Amino acid sequence: MIGAVLIPGAKAPRLIEKEDLARMKPGSVIIDVAIDQGGCIATSRPTSHSEPTFVINDVVHYCVTNMPGAVGRTSTYALCNVTLPWLLEIADRGIEQAARELPPVGRAINLFGGEVTNRAVAETFGLKYSTSFADSLKKS
Amino acid sequence: MIVGVPREIKQDEYRVALLPVGVEELVRHGHQVVVEAGAGLGSGLADHDYLRHGCEMVSSAEEVFAKADLVIKVKEPLPSEWPMIRDGQILFTYFHFAADRPLTEALRDAGCTAVAYETLADDRGRLPLLTPMSEVAGRMSIQEGAKYLERPQMGRGILLGGVPGVAPANITILGGGVVGANAAKIAAGFNANVGLLDINMDRLRYLADVMPPNVDVLFSDRHTIRDQLAGPTW
């Protein structure tokens, strides 16, 4: 069983309850890839690469939170392939011009000048959400 | 601009945020690059692989943060790195702020500009800097599942692909997004019996078109999930 239900920015929906495990055969395996978002299986709890699994009701649970870290070389190349073009844009234009000219960069800015510029982050913690950065992009 | 690359310090983190080709490209664009010694070792990239493309190499993260206008990383800054962050400095990395209030407040108060990989969304709402890691996790999930189905790992003692005359493993994948689709592709390649479940009919139609015949694309509801958990009799 692979738990692959990921909803960006939200907690993963719980799709399997503890009593459902009884339907699985002894020695079955659950890999909960959604563990970073809380997991989609009731019996999941985060584990690490040094101790990746635990057993509940004869079902092996694997809930490692940073799976890509273990295959660091593949992951480094996969990540850098997509980040480098954006890094070059930001370095070449400067952050304010990049945010103004490239909407994805603007959306990526979570903090600016001591203020929280991402609405979801601000609302999660009841912090002040600042639109001044977004407003300054529109004006100029 | 001076771009800095510290070594990642989170436990079990072996990635690095910049490849040697990144040094070459940045230098070609007229920028300077400062790399902490050993930053690439976890990914099999030696210091001289970076040095030969014209970066400066320093012995500590403090020096990287002190010099860089922009620091590129993989994981969120850990508390030991917070005091190094300067007012106005750009940090480009995964943050996942919504899961970490102390991080959010510390970096807000530091006055840095936090550019988060996970919220860099294109005009169609896709997250191009998250997708590759979802692809890795999805593909890796089958590899790990195969390992833990082995008896010495407490598993049932089943070979994922079976052999002629013996049935393969049954794999159910909950969710047909990037992670699930990548898991299904690898599981199918192993010759397992695969059930791929989702609730979005458009997505299911697409997956049914592109997946190999040993992947059953199924609408996900409680009964389907329970039936899949039980699996065939063997």
PDB file of C-alpha atoms in Angstrom, chain A residues 1-6 8 14-17 20-21 23-29 31 33 37 40-41 48-50 52-53 55 58 60 62 66-84 86-88 90-92 94-95 103-105 107-118 120-121 124-128, chain B residues 1 3 11-19 21-22 25-26 29 31 43-45 70 72 74-75 90 92 94 97-101 104-105 107-108 111-117 119-123 127-129 132-134 136-137 140-142 144-145 148-149 153-156 171-175 179-180 183 225-226 229-234:
ATOM      1  CA  MET A   1       0.000   0.000   0.000  1.00  0.00           C
ATOM      2  CA  ILE A   2       1.452   3.325  -1.087  1.00  0.00           C
ATOM      3  CA  GLY A   3      -0.045   6.470   0.473  1.00  0.00           C
ATOM      4  CA  ALA A   4       0.418   9.148  -2.180  1.00  0.00           C
ATOM      5  CA  VAL A   5      -2.357  11.596  -1.397  1.00  0.00           C
ATOM      6  CA  LEU A   6      -0.759  15.016  -1.294  1.00  0.00           C
ATOM      7  CA  PRO A   8      -0.488  21.250  -1.537  1.00  0.00           C
ATOM      8  CA  ARG A  14      -6.933  10.115   6.402  1.00  0.00           C
ATOM      9  CA  LEU A  15      -8.017   7.244   4.173  1.00  0.00           C
ATOM     10  CA  ILE A  16      -7.120   4.190   6.258  1.00  0.00           C
ATOM     11  CA  GLU A  17      -8.155   3.676   9.897  1.00  0.00           C
ATOM     12  CA  ASP A  20      -8.677  -1.422   8.333  1.00  0.00           C
ATOM     13  CA  LEU A  21      -5.228  -2.920   8.951  1.00  0.00           C
ATOM     14  CA  ARG A  23      -7.907  -6.638   6.351  1.00  0.00           C
ATOM     15  CA  MET A  24      -4.272  -6.716   5.278  1.00  0.00           C
ATOM     16  CA  LYS A  25      -2.266  -9.928   5.353  1.00  0.00           C
ATOM     17  CA  PRO A  26       0.479 -10.346   7.982  1.00  0.00           C
ATOM     18  CA  GLY A  27       3.742  -8.945   6.635  1.00  0.00           C
ATOM     19  CA  SER A  28       2.062  -6.470   4.322  1.00  0.00           C
ATOM     20  CA  VAL A  29       3.834  -3.145   3.917  1.00  0.00           C
ATOM     21  CA  ILE A  31       4.706   3.228   2.571  1.00  0.00           C
ATOM     22  CA  VAL A  33       4.706   9.107   1.257  1.00  0.00           C
ATOM     23  CA  GLN A  37       1.614  16.369   5.449  1.00  0.00           C
ATOM     24  CA  CYS A  40      -2.993   9.372   5.043  1.00  0.00           C
ATOM     25  CA  ILE A  41      -2.973   6.315   7.317  1.00  0.00           C
ATOM     26  CA  SER A  48      13.936   8.531   9.734  1.00  0.00           C
ATOM     27  CA  HIS A  49      16.357   6.704   7.445  1.00  0.00           C
ATOM     28  CA  SER A  50      18.252   5.341  10.468  1.00  0.00           C
ATOM     29  CA  PRO A  52      12.651   3.650   8.833  1.00  0.00           C
ATOM     30  CA  THR A  53      10.000   1.123   9.846  1.00  0.00           C
ATOM     31  CA  VAL A  55       5.157  -2.815  12.871  1.00  0.00           C
ATOM     32  CA  ASP A  58       1.599  -7.303  11.693  1.00  0.00           C
ATOM     33  CA  VAL A  60       5.138  -2.967   8.381  1.00  0.00           C
ATOM     34  CA  TYR A  62       7.563   2.905   6.419  1.00  0.00           C
ATOM     35  CA  ASN A  66      12.617  12.997   3.678  1.00  0.00           C
ATOM     36  CA  MET A  67      12.754  10.022   1.336  1.00  0.00           C
ATOM     37  CA  PRO A  68      14.682  11.864  -1.434  1.00  0.00           C
ATOM     38  CA  GLY A  69      17.549  12.523   0.998  1.00  0.00           C
ATOM     39  CA  ALA A  70      18.581   8.861   0.851  1.00  0.00           C
ATOM     40  CA  VAL A  71      19.135   8.958  -2.895  1.00  0.00           C
ATOM     41  CA  GLY A  72      20.988  12.237  -2.604  1.00  0.00           C
ATOM     42  CA  ARG A  73      22.796  12.110  -5.903  1.00  0.00           C
ATOM     43  CA  THR A  74      19.683  11.507  -8.004  1.00  0.00           C
ATOM     44  CA  SER A  75      17.760  14.039  -5.928  1.00  0.00           C
ATOM     45  CA  THR A  76      20.466  16.697  -6.138  1.00  0.00           C
ATOM     46  CA  TYR A  77      20.537  16.504  -9.924  1.00  0.00           C
ATOM     47  CA  ALA A  78      16.723  16.409 -10.143  1.00  0.00           C
ATOM     48  CA  LEU A  79      16.402  19.435  -7.852  1.00  0.00           C
ATOM     49  CA  CYS A  80      19.232  21.526  -9.314  1.00  0.00           C
ATOM     50  CA  ASN A  81      17.962  20.939 -12.856  1.00  0.00           C
ATOM     51  CA  VAL A  82      14.812  22.874 -11.994  1.00  0.00           C
ATOM     52  CA  THR A  83      16.154  25.443  -9.504  1.00  0.00           C
ATOM     53  CA  LEU A  84      19.118  26.742 -11.533  1.00  0.00           C
ATOM     54  CA  TRP A  86      15.166  30.458 -11.429  1.00  0.00           C
ATOM     55  CA  LEU A  87      18.378  31.141  -9.501  1.00  0.00           C
ATOM     56  CA  LEU A  88      19.885  32.713 -12.615  1.00  0.00           C
ATOM     57  CA  ILE A  90      16.880  36.134  -9.557  1.00  0.00           C
ATOM     58  CA  ALA A  91      20.642  36.730  -9.601  1.00  0.00           C
ATOM     59  CA  ASP A  92      20.530  38.504 -12.979  1.00  0.00           C
ATOM     60  CA  GLY A  94      17.681  41.202  -8.570  1.00  0.00           C
ATOM     61  CA  ILE A  95      14.846  39.960  -6.403  1.00  0.00           C
ATOM     62  CA  PRO A 103       4.899  36.008 -11.350  1.00  0.00           C
ATOM     63  CA  PRO A 104       6.134  32.580 -10.094  1.00  0.00           C
ATOM     64  CA  VAL A 105       9.008  34.351  -8.290  1.00  0.00           C
ATOM     65  CA  ARG A 107       4.466  33.883  -5.466  1.00  0.00           C
ATOM     66  CA  ALA A 108       7.569  32.245  -3.993  1.00  0.00           C
ATOM     67  CA  ILE A 109       8.398  35.190  -1.716  1.00  0.00           C
ATOM     68  CA  ASN A 110       7.127  34.268   1.751  1.00  0.00           C
ATOM     69  CA  LEU A 111       9.019  36.879   3.779  1.00  0.00           C
ATOM     70  CA  PHE A 112      10.227  40.316   2.693  1.00  0.00           C
ATOM     71  CA  GLY A 113      11.688  43.156   4.723  1.00  0.00           C
ATOM     72  CA  GLY A 114      10.600  41.784   8.095  1.00  0.00           C
ATOM     73  CA  GLU A 115       7.042  41.052   6.966  1.00  0.00           C
ATOM     74  CA  VAL A 116       5.105  37.903   6.079  1.00  0.00           C
ATOM     75  CA  THR A 117       4.100  38.156   2.430  1.00  0.00           C
ATOM     76  CA  ASN A 118       2.430  34.743   2.070  1.00  0.00           C
ATOM     77  CA  ALA A 120      -1.464  31.110   4.074  1.00  0.00           C
ATOM     78  CA  VAL A 121       1.611  31.310   6.323  1.00  0.00           C
ATOM     79  CA  THR A 124      -1.707  29.737   9.958  1.00  0.00           C
ATOM     80  CA  PHE A 125       0.057  31.533  12.805  1.00  0.00           C
ATOM     81  CA  GLY A 126      -2.176  34.600  13.181  1.00  0.00           C
ATOM     82  CA  LEU A 127       0.679  36.842  12.044  1.00  0.00           C
ATOM     83  CA  LYS A 128       0.233  40.089  10.140  1.00  0.00           C
TER      84      LYS A 128
ATOM     85  CA  MET B   1      25.537  39.161  -7.067  1.00  0.00           C
ATOM     86  CA  VAL B   3      25.673  33.451  -4.436  1.00  0.00           C
ATOM     87  CA  GLN B  11      20.276  14.739   9.723  1.00  0.00           C
ATOM     88  CA  ASP B  12      20.163  12.282   6.792  1.00  0.00           C
ATOM     89  CA  GLU B  13      20.294  15.116   4.266  1.00  0.00           C
ATOM     90  CA  TYR B  14      22.741  14.319   1.478  1.00  0.00           C
ATOM     91  CA  ARG B  15      21.617  16.777  -1.168  1.00  0.00           C
ATOM     92  CA  VAL B  16      23.344  20.019  -2.168  1.00  0.00           C
ATOM     93  CA  ALA B  17      21.635  23.059  -3.695  1.00  0.00           C
ATOM     94  CA  LEU B  18      24.021  23.765  -6.580  1.00  0.00           C
ATOM     95  CA  LEU B  19      25.819  21.542  -9.087  1.00  0.00           C
ATOM     96  CA  VAL B  21      27.420  23.362 -13.760  1.00  0.00           C
ATOM     97  CA  GLY B  22      25.552  25.940 -11.671  1.00  0.00           C
ATOM     98  CA  GLU B  25      26.536  29.265 -15.402  1.00  0.00           C
ATOM     99  CA  LEU B  26      26.543  31.831 -12.598  1.00  0.00           C
ATOM    100  CA  HIS B  29      26.439  35.501 -16.035  1.00  0.00           C
ATOM    101  CA  HIS B  31      28.191  36.506 -10.621  1.00  0.00           C
ATOM    102  CA  SER B  43      25.953  13.672  -3.511  1.00  0.00           C
ATOM    103  CA  GLY B  44      29.329  12.417  -4.700  1.00  0.00           C
ATOM    104  CA  LEU B  45      30.533  15.873  -5.790  1.00  0.00           C
ATOM    105  CA  LEU B  70      21.803  35.201  -1.978  1.00  0.00           C
ATOM    106  CA  ILE B  72      20.774  28.808  -1.977  1.00  0.00           C
ATOM    107  CA  VAL B  74      17.954  22.554   0.122  1.00  0.00           C
ATOM    108  CA  LYS B  75      16.372  22.363   3.581  1.00  0.00           C
ATOM    109  CA  ILE B  90      17.922  36.485  -0.064  1.00  0.00           C
ATOM    110  CA  PHE B  92      16.260  30.463  -1.823  1.00  0.00           C
ATOM    111  CA  TYR B  94      12.545  24.783   0.857  1.00  0.00           C
ATOM    112  CA  PHE B  97       6.935  27.833   6.977  1.00  0.00           C
ATOM    113  CA  ALA B  98       3.354  26.786   7.710  1.00  0.00           C
ATOM    114  CA  ALA B  99       4.681  23.766   9.608  1.00  0.00           C
ATOM    115  CA  ASP B 100       7.163  25.779  11.720  1.00  0.00           C
ATOM    116  CA  ARG B 101       6.262  28.907  13.673  1.00  0.00           C
ATOM    117  CA  THR B 104       8.795  31.823  10.457  1.00  0.00           C
ATOM    118  CA  GLU B 105       9.240  34.316  13.299  1.00  0.00           C
ATOM    119  CA  LEU B 107      13.467  34.640   9.716  1.00  0.00           C
ATOM    120  CA  ARG B 108      10.858  37.392   9.629  1.00  0.00           C
ATOM    121  CA  GLY B 111      14.688  40.768   7.815  1.00  0.00           C
ATOM    122  CA  CYS B 112      15.704  38.371   5.074  1.00  0.00           C
ATOM    123  CA  THR B 113      13.859  37.755   1.828  1.00  0.00           C
ATOM    124  CA  ALA B 114      12.626  34.166   1.882  1.00  0.00           C
ATOM    125  CA  VAL B 115      12.019  32.736  -1.594  1.00  0.00           C
ATOM    126  CA  ALA B 116      10.422  29.322  -1.081  1.00  0.00           C
ATOM    127  CA  TYR B 117      10.781  26.487  -3.569  1.00  0.00           C
ATOM    128  CA  THR B 119       5.357  28.081  -3.274  1.00  0.00           C
ATOM    129  CA  LEU B 120       6.976  28.906  -6.603  1.00  0.00           C
ATOM    130  CA  ALA B 121       3.815  28.281  -8.620  1.00  0.00           C
ATOM    131  CA  ASP B 122       3.423  28.675 -12.365  1.00  0.00           C
ATOM    132  CA  ASP B 123       0.364  30.253 -13.962  1.00  0.00           C
ATOM    133  CA  LEU B 127       4.767  23.684  -8.380  1.00  0.00           C
ATOM    134  CA  PRO B 128       7.785  23.037 -10.617  1.00  0.00           C
ATOM    135  CA  LEU B 129      10.314  23.011  -7.761  1.00  0.00           C
ATOM    136  CA  PRO B 132      11.045  16.444  -9.048  1.00  0.00           C
ATOM    137  CA  MET B 133      11.125  15.464  -5.365  1.00  0.00           C
ATOM    138  CA  SER B 134       7.617  13.992  -5.684  1.00  0.00           C
ATOM    139  CA  VAL B 136      11.824  10.731  -6.598  1.00  0.00           C
ATOM    140  CA  ALA B 137       9.629   9.820  -3.604  1.00  0.00           C
ATOM    141  CA  MET B 140      11.548   5.252  -4.476  1.00  0.00           C
ATOM    142  CA  SER B 141       8.416   4.108  -2.618  1.00  0.00           C
ATOM    143  CA  ILE B 142       8.250   0.930  -4.724  1.00  0.00           C
ATOM    144  CA  GLU B 144      11.483   0.551  -0.440  1.00  0.00           C
ATOM    145  CA  GLY B 145       8.265  -1.454  -0.508  1.00  0.00           C
ATOM    146  CA  TYR B 148      10.390  -4.368   3.300  1.00  0.00           C
ATOM    147  CA  LEU B 149       8.297  -7.157   1.801  1.00  0.00           C
ATOM    148  CA  GLN B 153      12.752  -7.029   7.081  1.00  0.00           C
ATOM    149  CA  MET B 154       9.585  -8.353   8.838  1.00  0.00           C
ATOM    150  CA  GLY B 155       7.747  -8.521   5.518  1.00  0.00           C
ATOM    151  CA  ARG B 156       5.561 -11.270   4.094  1.00  0.00           C
ATOM    152  CA  ILE B 171       0.320  -2.928  -4.807  1.00  0.00           C
ATOM    153  CA  THR B 172      -2.374  -0.357  -4.101  1.00  0.00           C
ATOM    154  CA  ILE B 173      -1.511   3.278  -4.653  1.00  0.00           C
ATOM    155  CA  LEU B 174      -3.758   5.862  -3.014  1.00  0.00           C
ATOM    156  CA  GLY B 175      -3.624   9.014  -5.122  1.00  0.00           C
ATOM    157  CA  VAL B 179       3.852  10.667  -6.542  1.00  0.00           C
ATOM    158  CA  GLY B 180       1.224   8.035  -7.362  1.00  0.00           C
ATOM    159  CA  ALA B 183       5.013   4.855  -8.145  1.00  0.00           C
ATOM    160  CA  ILE B 225      -9.903   0.898  -0.646  1.00  0.00           C
ATOM    161  CA  ARG B 226     -11.097  -1.927   1.651  1.00  0.00           C
ATOM    162  CA  LEU B 229      -6.425  -3.851   1.306  1.00  0.00           C
ATOM    163  CA  ALA B 230      -7.670  -7.443   1.434  1.00  0.00           C
ATOM    164  CA  GLY B 231      -6.263  -8.264  -1.999  1.00  0.00           C
ATOM    165  CA  PRO B 232      -6.565 -11.644  -3.750  1.00  0.00           C
ATOM    166  CA  THR B 233      -6.534 -14.764  -1.629  1.00  0.00           C
ATOM    167  CA  TRP B 234      -2.893 -15.829  -1.780  1.00  0.00           C
TER     168      TRP B 234
END
